[in-house]
Amino acid sequence: MNLKELAAHLGLSQTTVSRALNGYPEVAEATRLRVREAAQRHGYRPNARARSLATGRSLTLGHVLSATGPGALTAPGCAGFVAGCGAACREAGYEMLLSVAHDAAEEETAYRELAARRAVDGVIVHAPRENDPRPALLAGLGLPFAVHGRTGAPEDSYQWVDENHRRSVRLALNSLAGLGHLRIALINGPEDDLQAAQRLHWVLRLTRKIGLDLAPAHIVATDLSEAAARDAAQRLLAADAPPTAFLAASAASGIGVRRALAERGATPGREASLIVFDAGPGDPSVTALRYPAESAGRRAAELLLKRIAQPGTASAPALIGADFVEGASTGPAPQDA
C-alpha cells in the first residue's frame, strides 16, 4: 500500500496522512493515532530517506551508554529499557543509534558529535548523577532529551521516567513488618547513584513510620555486584545482632546475599529473609520488586518523540510502579531473633 492508497482508505488527503505520520503538531491527536494504526495494520512503511528530507529530521533517537556501571547495556534492566524504546521508535517510524563511552569526557564528545552531525533528533539520558552536567550540555546543544531517572534538578525542568521508589520501598517494608521482622539491612547502590539515593531516602523515612529498626551499621553503599553484596552481607551476619532481613538493590546484589547466607548454612526465607529491588524477569523463588524496564523505555521514547514533534509542549513525567512478586526468600522472622 502506498501513501495515495492509504489516504483513500482513510478518507483523508495525502497531505494530512503525511503530516500525521511525520509528527506535525497541527494534526489532531485522534487523527494521528488513526493514521498510525491504519499504517501499521496495512503494512505501510514510508520511505525513511524521503521522510527525513521532507521533515528536516534524522528520524533517529540516540543513547550514549557507559562501557561499565549503572549506565551500561549490561546493567540491570538496561537492555529491557532500550528494547522498549526501540519498540516505540519502530511504531513511530524512527530508528535508534547506540554509542558507548568509557568516561564522562567521551560521553560529552559523543553528544557534541551527534548534535554537530544532526545524527539524532533527541537522546535518552541514562543513569543520572548528582549535579549531572548532561541536561545543561544537551540544552546548550539544542538536543531534546528525556532522562531515565531523576537528576536532582527541579523535576519540572526536564522530562523523565523513573521507578516509583516510595511505592516499591513501602511494599517491601510492609511485607517484612507483617512477617515480624524488626532488624532490617539495606545493601544499596553507590552513594553518588541517584536511584540508590531515592531508595535510601524512602527506606529511612518509612522504617521510622512503620517502626522497624534500621541501624546505621546496617546501611551499606556499594557497587551492584554479587561479590560486593556477599562481602557486605558476611560482615552483617557476623555481628552480635545480625539483621533478620535484607533489602538488596539489584539482582546481582541479591545473589551475593544468598551466597553469604548459604556459606553460613542459612536458607533465605528461614534464618533470614531477602527482598530484591530492580529485579527483572528472573528466579521466581526470590521475593522481588520487578521493575517493568521495557514499559519504562517505551514511555521515555514516547515522551521524547512527542517533544520532538511538538516543541515547547511539556508532558507529565512518568512514575512506573514495580510489581511485588512474593517468593520463597521471605518468611517469618526467626523466633530467637
Short mmCIF file of C-alpha atoms in Angstrom, two decimals:
data_model
loop_
_atom_site.label_atom_id
_atom_site.label_comp_id
_atom_site.label_asym_id
_atom_site.label_seq_id
_atom_site.Cartn_x
_atom_site.Cartn_y
_atom_site.Cartn_z
CA MET A 1 0.00 0.00 0.00
CA ASN A 2 1.35 3.43 -0.95
CA LEU A 3 0.58 6.85 0.50
CA LYS A 4 -2.18 7.58 -2.02
CA GLU A 5 -3.93 4.28 -1.29
CA LEU A 6 -3.63 4.74 2.48
CA ALA A 7 -5.09 8.24 2.24
CA ALA A 8 -8.00 6.98 0.10
CA HIS A 9 -8.66 4.15 2.56
CA LEU A 10 -8.86 6.64 5.44
CA GLY A 11 -10.81 9.24 3.53
CA LEU A 12 -8.11 11.84 4.18
CA SER A 13 -5.86 13.92 1.97
CA GLN A 14 -2.35 12.68 1.27
CA THR A 15 -1.02 15.83 2.93
CA THR A 16 -2.89 15.09 6.17
CA VAL A 17 -1.73 11.48 6.21
CA SER A 18 1.86 12.51 5.54
CA ARG A 19 1.77 15.15 8.27
CA ALA A 20 0.24 12.68 10.74
CA LEU A 21 2.95 10.11 10.07
CA ASN A 22 5.70 12.73 10.29
CA GLY A 23 4.57 14.13 13.63
CA TYR A 24 3.44 17.61 12.61
CA PRO A 25 1.79 19.31 15.64
CA GLU A 26 -1.15 20.77 13.70
CA VAL A 27 -2.63 17.30 13.16
CA ALA A 28 -5.18 16.32 15.83
CA GLU A 29 -4.01 13.55 18.16
CA ALA A 30 -7.03 11.38 17.32
CA THR A 31 -6.25 11.67 13.60
CA ARG A 32 -2.57 10.93 14.22
CA LEU A 33 -3.42 7.74 16.12
CA ARG A 34 -5.94 6.66 13.49
CA VAL A 35 -3.42 7.13 10.67
CA ARG A 36 -0.62 5.31 12.50
CA GLU A 37 -2.88 2.37 13.41
CA ALA A 38 -4.05 2.06 9.80
CA ALA A 39 -0.47 2.29 8.50
CA GLN A 40 0.62 -0.45 10.88
CA ARG A 41 -2.38 -2.64 10.10
CA HIS A 42 -1.85 -2.41 6.34
CA GLY A 43 1.94 -2.65 6.47
CA TYR A 44 2.56 0.85 5.12
CA ARG A 45 6.16 1.97 5.58
CA PRO A 46 7.07 5.46 4.33
CA ASN A 47 10.44 5.85 2.68
CA ALA A 48 12.78 6.82 5.51
CA ARG A 49 15.05 8.98 3.35
CA ALA A 50 12.10 10.80 1.82
CA ARG A 51 10.63 11.40 5.26
CA SER A 52 13.93 12.72 6.53
CA LEU A 53 14.25 15.13 3.63
CA ALA A 54 10.63 16.26 4.00
CA THR A 55 10.81 16.88 7.74
CA GLY A 56 14.42 18.01 8.11
CA ARG A 57 14.83 15.38 10.84
CA SER A 58 17.07 12.34 11.13
CA LEU A 59 14.17 10.17 12.40
CA THR A 60 16.59 8.66 14.90
CA LEU A 61 16.80 8.68 18.70
CA GLY A 62 20.18 8.29 20.39
CA HIS A 63 21.52 6.55 23.51
CA VAL A 64 25.03 7.13 24.83
CA LEU A 65 25.71 4.22 27.18
CA SER A 66 28.59 3.73 29.59
CA ALA A 67 31.00 0.88 28.97
CA THR A 68 30.57 -0.24 32.59
CA GLY A 69 28.48 0.66 35.61
CA PRO A 70 24.83 1.71 36.02
CA GLY A 71 24.60 3.21 32.53
CA ALA A 72 25.91 0.14 30.70
CA LEU A 73 23.77 -2.05 28.47
CA THR A 74 24.62 -4.95 30.80
CA ALA A 75 23.30 -3.05 33.86
CA PRO A 76 20.11 -4.40 35.45
CA GLY A 77 17.11 -3.54 33.32
CA CYS A 78 19.04 -1.50 30.75
CA ALA A 79 18.61 -3.95 27.87
CA GLY A 80 14.87 -4.19 28.52
CA PHE A 81 14.61 -0.40 28.71
CA VAL A 82 16.40 0.01 25.37
CA ALA A 83 14.17 -2.68 23.85
CA GLY A 84 11.09 -0.75 24.98
CA CYS A 85 12.49 2.43 23.43
CA GLY A 86 13.11 0.51 20.23
CA ALA A 87 9.51 -0.72 20.07
CA ALA A 88 8.15 2.83 20.43
CA CYS A 89 10.61 4.10 17.83
CA ARG A 90 9.68 1.39 15.37
CA GLU A 91 5.98 2.21 15.68
CA ALA A 92 6.72 5.89 15.07
CA GLY A 93 8.93 5.19 12.04
CA TYR A 94 12.10 6.05 13.96
CA GLU A 95 15.40 4.23 14.32
CA MET A 96 17.83 4.13 17.24
CA LEU A 97 21.54 4.86 17.42
CA LEU A 98 23.58 3.46 20.32
CA SER A 99 27.01 4.79 21.26
CA VAL A 100 29.33 3.62 24.04
CA ALA A 101 31.50 5.92 26.15
CA HIS A 102 34.22 4.88 28.61
CA ASP A 103 34.16 8.04 30.72
CA ALA A 104 32.44 11.41 31.11
CA ALA A 105 34.74 13.12 28.61
CA GLU A 106 33.97 10.54 25.91
CA GLU A 107 30.27 10.86 26.66
CA GLU A 108 30.36 14.65 26.22
CA THR A 109 32.26 14.24 22.95
CA ALA A 110 29.67 11.73 21.73
CA TYR A 111 26.80 14.15 22.41
CA ARG A 112 28.60 17.01 20.69
CA GLU A 113 29.28 14.87 17.61
CA LEU A 114 25.68 13.66 17.44
CA ALA A 115 24.48 17.25 17.55
CA ALA A 116 27.06 18.51 15.04
CA ARG A 117 26.23 15.76 12.54
CA ARG A 118 22.48 16.08 13.20
CA ALA A 119 22.57 12.33 13.52
CA VAL A 120 19.68 12.18 16.03
CA ASP A 121 16.58 14.22 16.79
CA GLY A 122 16.87 13.59 20.54
CA VAL A 123 18.57 11.42 23.13
CA ILE A 124 17.71 9.35 26.20
CA VAL A 125 19.96 10.05 29.19
CA HIS A 126 20.78 7.01 31.36
CA ALA A 127 21.94 6.67 34.98
CA PRO A 128 21.62 10.30 36.11
CA ARG A 129 24.10 11.53 38.69
CA GLU A 130 24.05 14.17 41.41
CA ASN A 131 24.64 17.58 39.81
CA ASP A 132 24.57 15.84 36.43
CA PRO A 133 26.05 18.15 33.75
CA ARG A 134 24.36 16.40 30.82
CA PRO A 135 20.97 18.20 30.85
CA ALA A 136 22.66 21.61 30.62
CA LEU A 137 25.00 20.32 27.92
CA LEU A 138 22.14 18.92 25.82
CA ALA A 139 20.05 22.04 26.26
CA GLY A 140 23.00 24.11 25.07
CA LEU A 141 23.41 21.84 22.04
CA GLY A 142 19.71 22.14 21.22
CA LEU A 143 19.17 18.40 21.55
CA PRO A 144 15.80 17.38 23.04
CA PHE A 145 16.20 14.72 25.73
CA ALA A 146 14.42 12.58 28.28
CA VAL A 147 16.03 11.08 31.37
CA HIS A 148 15.67 7.55 32.73
CA GLY A 149 15.65 8.52 36.39
CA ARG A 150 15.95 11.93 38.02
CA THR A 151 18.96 14.23 38.14
CA GLY A 152 18.36 16.15 41.37
CA ALA A 153 17.48 19.31 39.39
CA PRO A 154 13.92 20.70 39.68
CA GLU A 155 11.79 17.88 38.31
CA ASP A 156 9.63 20.16 36.15
CA SER A 157 12.70 21.41 34.26
CA TYR A 158 13.11 18.29 32.13
CA GLN A 159 11.26 15.14 31.05
CA TRP A 160 11.88 11.94 32.96
CA VAL A 161 10.69 8.40 33.57
CA ASP A 162 11.54 6.71 36.86
CA GLU A 163 10.56 3.91 39.20
CA ASN A 164 8.12 4.84 41.95
CA HIS A 165 10.67 4.24 44.72
CA ARG A 166 8.29 5.25 47.50
CA ARG A 167 5.81 2.60 46.42
CA SER A 168 8.48 -0.10 45.99
CA VAL A 169 10.01 0.53 49.42
CA ARG A 170 6.60 0.66 51.09
CA LEU A 171 5.60 -2.70 49.60
CA ALA A 172 8.88 -4.30 50.71
CA LEU A 173 8.83 -2.92 54.26
CA ASN A 174 5.16 -3.68 54.84
CA SER A 175 5.81 -7.27 53.79
CA LEU A 176 8.71 -7.63 56.23
CA ALA A 177 6.83 -5.92 59.06
CA GLY A 178 3.90 -8.28 58.52
CA LEU A 179 6.30 -11.21 58.90
CA GLY A 180 7.55 -9.90 62.25
CA HIS A 181 10.97 -8.64 61.16
CA LEU A 182 12.44 -5.83 63.23
CA ARG A 183 16.13 -5.66 62.21
CA ILE A 184 16.47 -4.75 58.55
CA ALA A 185 19.63 -4.28 56.46
CA LEU A 186 19.87 -2.34 53.20
CA ILE A 187 22.62 -3.26 50.74
CA ASN A 188 22.27 -0.32 48.40
CA GLY A 189 23.98 1.01 45.29
CA PRO A 190 26.80 3.59 45.22
CA GLU A 191 26.32 6.82 47.18
CA ASP A 192 26.50 9.00 44.04
CA ASP A 193 23.83 6.96 42.24
CA LEU A 194 20.53 8.86 42.40
CA GLN A 195 18.44 5.70 42.16
CA ALA A 196 20.20 4.46 45.31
CA ALA A 197 19.70 7.86 46.97
CA GLN A 198 15.96 7.75 46.25
CA ARG A 199 15.73 4.24 47.68
CA LEU A 200 17.67 5.16 50.82
CA HIS A 201 15.53 8.26 51.38
CA TRP A 202 12.32 6.24 51.38
CA VAL A 203 13.77 3.36 53.41
CA LEU A 204 14.86 5.78 56.16
CA ARG A 205 11.57 7.64 56.10
CA LEU A 206 9.29 4.61 56.04
CA THR A 207 11.17 2.43 58.53
CA ARG A 208 10.65 5.15 61.14
CA LYS A 209 6.99 5.40 60.21
CA ILE A 210 6.41 1.65 60.35
CA GLY A 211 8.52 1.14 63.48
CA LEU A 212 11.29 -1.06 62.05
CA ASP A 213 14.90 -0.85 63.18
CA LEU A 214 17.45 0.24 60.57
CA ALA A 215 20.73 0.82 62.39
CA PRO A 216 23.32 2.98 60.58
CA ALA A 217 25.67 -0.03 60.56
CA HIS A 218 23.04 -1.96 58.59
CA ILE A 219 23.12 0.51 55.68
CA VAL A 220 25.77 -0.39 53.12
CA ALA A 221 26.55 1.61 49.96
CA THR A 222 28.49 -0.45 47.44
CA ASP A 223 28.60 -1.32 43.78
CA LEU A 224 25.84 -3.51 42.42
CA SER A 225 27.98 -6.61 42.07
CA GLU A 226 27.47 -10.07 43.53
CA ALA A 227 30.91 -10.04 45.20
CA ALA A 228 30.40 -6.69 46.94
CA ALA A 229 26.99 -7.71 48.28
CA ARG A 230 28.35 -11.06 49.50
CA ASP A 231 31.16 -9.35 51.43
CA ALA A 232 28.75 -6.83 52.95
CA ALA A 233 26.25 -9.50 53.98
CA GLN A 234 29.01 -11.63 55.53
CA ARG A 235 30.07 -8.72 57.74
CA LEU A 236 26.49 -8.00 58.80
CA LEU A 237 25.72 -11.65 59.56
CA ALA A 238 28.84 -11.92 61.75
CA ALA A 239 27.71 -9.06 64.03
CA ASP A 240 26.32 -9.62 67.53
CA ALA A 241 22.78 -8.66 66.48
CA PRO A 242 22.60 -9.53 62.77
CA PRO A 243 19.69 -8.38 60.63
CA THR A 244 16.83 -10.81 60.15
CA ALA A 245 16.01 -9.43 56.70
CA PHE A 246 17.94 -7.91 53.80
CA LEU A 247 16.91 -5.44 51.12
CA ALA A 248 19.21 -5.83 48.10
CA ALA A 249 19.46 -3.12 45.44
CA SER A 250 19.82 -5.38 42.39
CA ALA A 251 19.50 -8.94 41.17
CA ALA A 252 23.30 -9.37 41.39
CA SER A 253 23.29 -7.98 44.93
CA GLY A 254 20.56 -10.44 45.84
CA ILE A 255 22.68 -13.34 44.58
CA GLY A 256 25.55 -12.08 46.75
CA VAL A 257 23.34 -12.05 49.86
CA ARG A 258 22.13 -15.57 49.11
CA ARG A 259 25.74 -16.75 48.81
CA ALA A 260 26.62 -15.21 52.16
CA LEU A 261 23.64 -16.92 53.79
CA ALA A 262 24.50 -20.27 52.19
CA GLU A 263 28.08 -20.03 53.47
CA ARG A 264 26.66 -19.81 57.00
CA GLY A 265 24.32 -22.74 56.39
CA ALA A 266 21.30 -20.41 56.32
CA THR A 267 18.36 -20.52 53.92
CA PRO A 268 16.65 -17.36 52.62
CA GLY A 269 13.13 -17.25 53.99
CA ARG A 270 14.04 -19.25 57.10
CA GLU A 271 17.03 -17.92 59.03
CA ALA A 272 16.88 -14.56 57.22
CA SER A 273 14.62 -13.03 54.59
CA LEU A 274 15.61 -11.31 51.36
CA ILE A 275 13.81 -8.87 49.06
CA VAL A 276 15.48 -7.72 45.84
CA PHE A 277 14.86 -4.36 44.14
CA ASP A 278 15.28 -3.66 40.42
CA ALA A 279 14.83 -7.32 39.60
CA GLY A 280 13.86 -8.08 36.03
CA PRO A 281 12.42 -11.41 34.92
CA GLY A 282 14.31 -13.98 36.93
CA ASP A 283 14.21 -16.58 39.66
CA PRO A 284 10.56 -16.84 40.80
CA SER A 285 11.72 -18.22 44.18
CA VAL A 286 13.05 -14.76 45.17
CA THR A 287 10.73 -12.15 46.62
CA ALA A 288 11.34 -9.12 44.44
CA LEU A 289 10.21 -5.78 43.11
CA ARG A 290 10.25 -6.46 39.37
CA TYR A 291 10.65 -3.16 37.52
CA PRO A 292 8.98 -3.21 34.07
CA ALA A 293 12.00 -1.76 32.29
CA GLU A 294 10.58 -2.36 28.81
CA SER A 295 7.42 -0.38 29.63
CA ALA A 296 9.58 2.40 31.09
CA GLY A 297 11.68 2.50 27.92
CA ARG A 298 8.60 2.71 25.74
CA ARG A 299 7.22 5.57 27.84
CA ALA A 300 10.51 7.50 27.76
CA ALA A 301 10.67 7.26 23.97
CA GLU A 302 7.03 8.34 23.64
CA LEU A 303 7.68 11.41 25.82
CA LEU A 304 10.74 12.34 23.77
CA LEU A 305 9.04 11.74 20.40
CA LYS A 306 6.14 13.96 21.45
CA ARG A 307 8.55 16.72 22.46
CA ILE A 308 10.34 16.44 19.11
CA ALA A 309 7.06 16.56 17.19
CA GLN A 310 5.63 19.38 19.32
CA PRO A 311 8.48 21.58 20.59
CA GLY A 312 7.60 23.58 23.65
CA THR A 313 4.87 21.18 24.72
CA ALA A 314 5.53 19.82 28.20
CA SER A 315 4.48 16.25 29.01
CA ALA A 316 3.95 14.98 32.53
CA PRO A 317 6.80 12.80 33.81
CA ALA A 318 6.08 9.13 34.39
CA LEU A 319 6.43 7.22 37.64
CA ILE A 320 6.50 3.50 36.87
CA GLY A 321 5.36 1.07 39.56
CA ALA A 322 7.33 -2.14 40.08
CA ASP A 323 5.46 -5.42 40.58
CA PHE A 324 5.84 -7.00 44.03
CA VAL A 325 6.30 -10.74 43.49
CA GLU A 326 6.42 -12.91 46.60
CA GLY A 327 8.76 -15.90 46.55
CA ALA A 328 10.36 -18.33 48.97
CA SER A 329 13.11 -15.93 50.05
CA THR A 330 10.88 -14.25 52.64
CA GLY A 331 9.33 -15.82 55.71
CA PRO A 332 8.55 -15.17 59.38
CA ALA A 333 11.29 -13.65 61.49
CA PRO A 334 13.22 -16.27 63.50
CA GLN A 335 11.75 -16.71 66.99
CA ASP A 336 15.15 -16.30 68.69
CA ALA A 337 15.95 -13.03 66.89
#
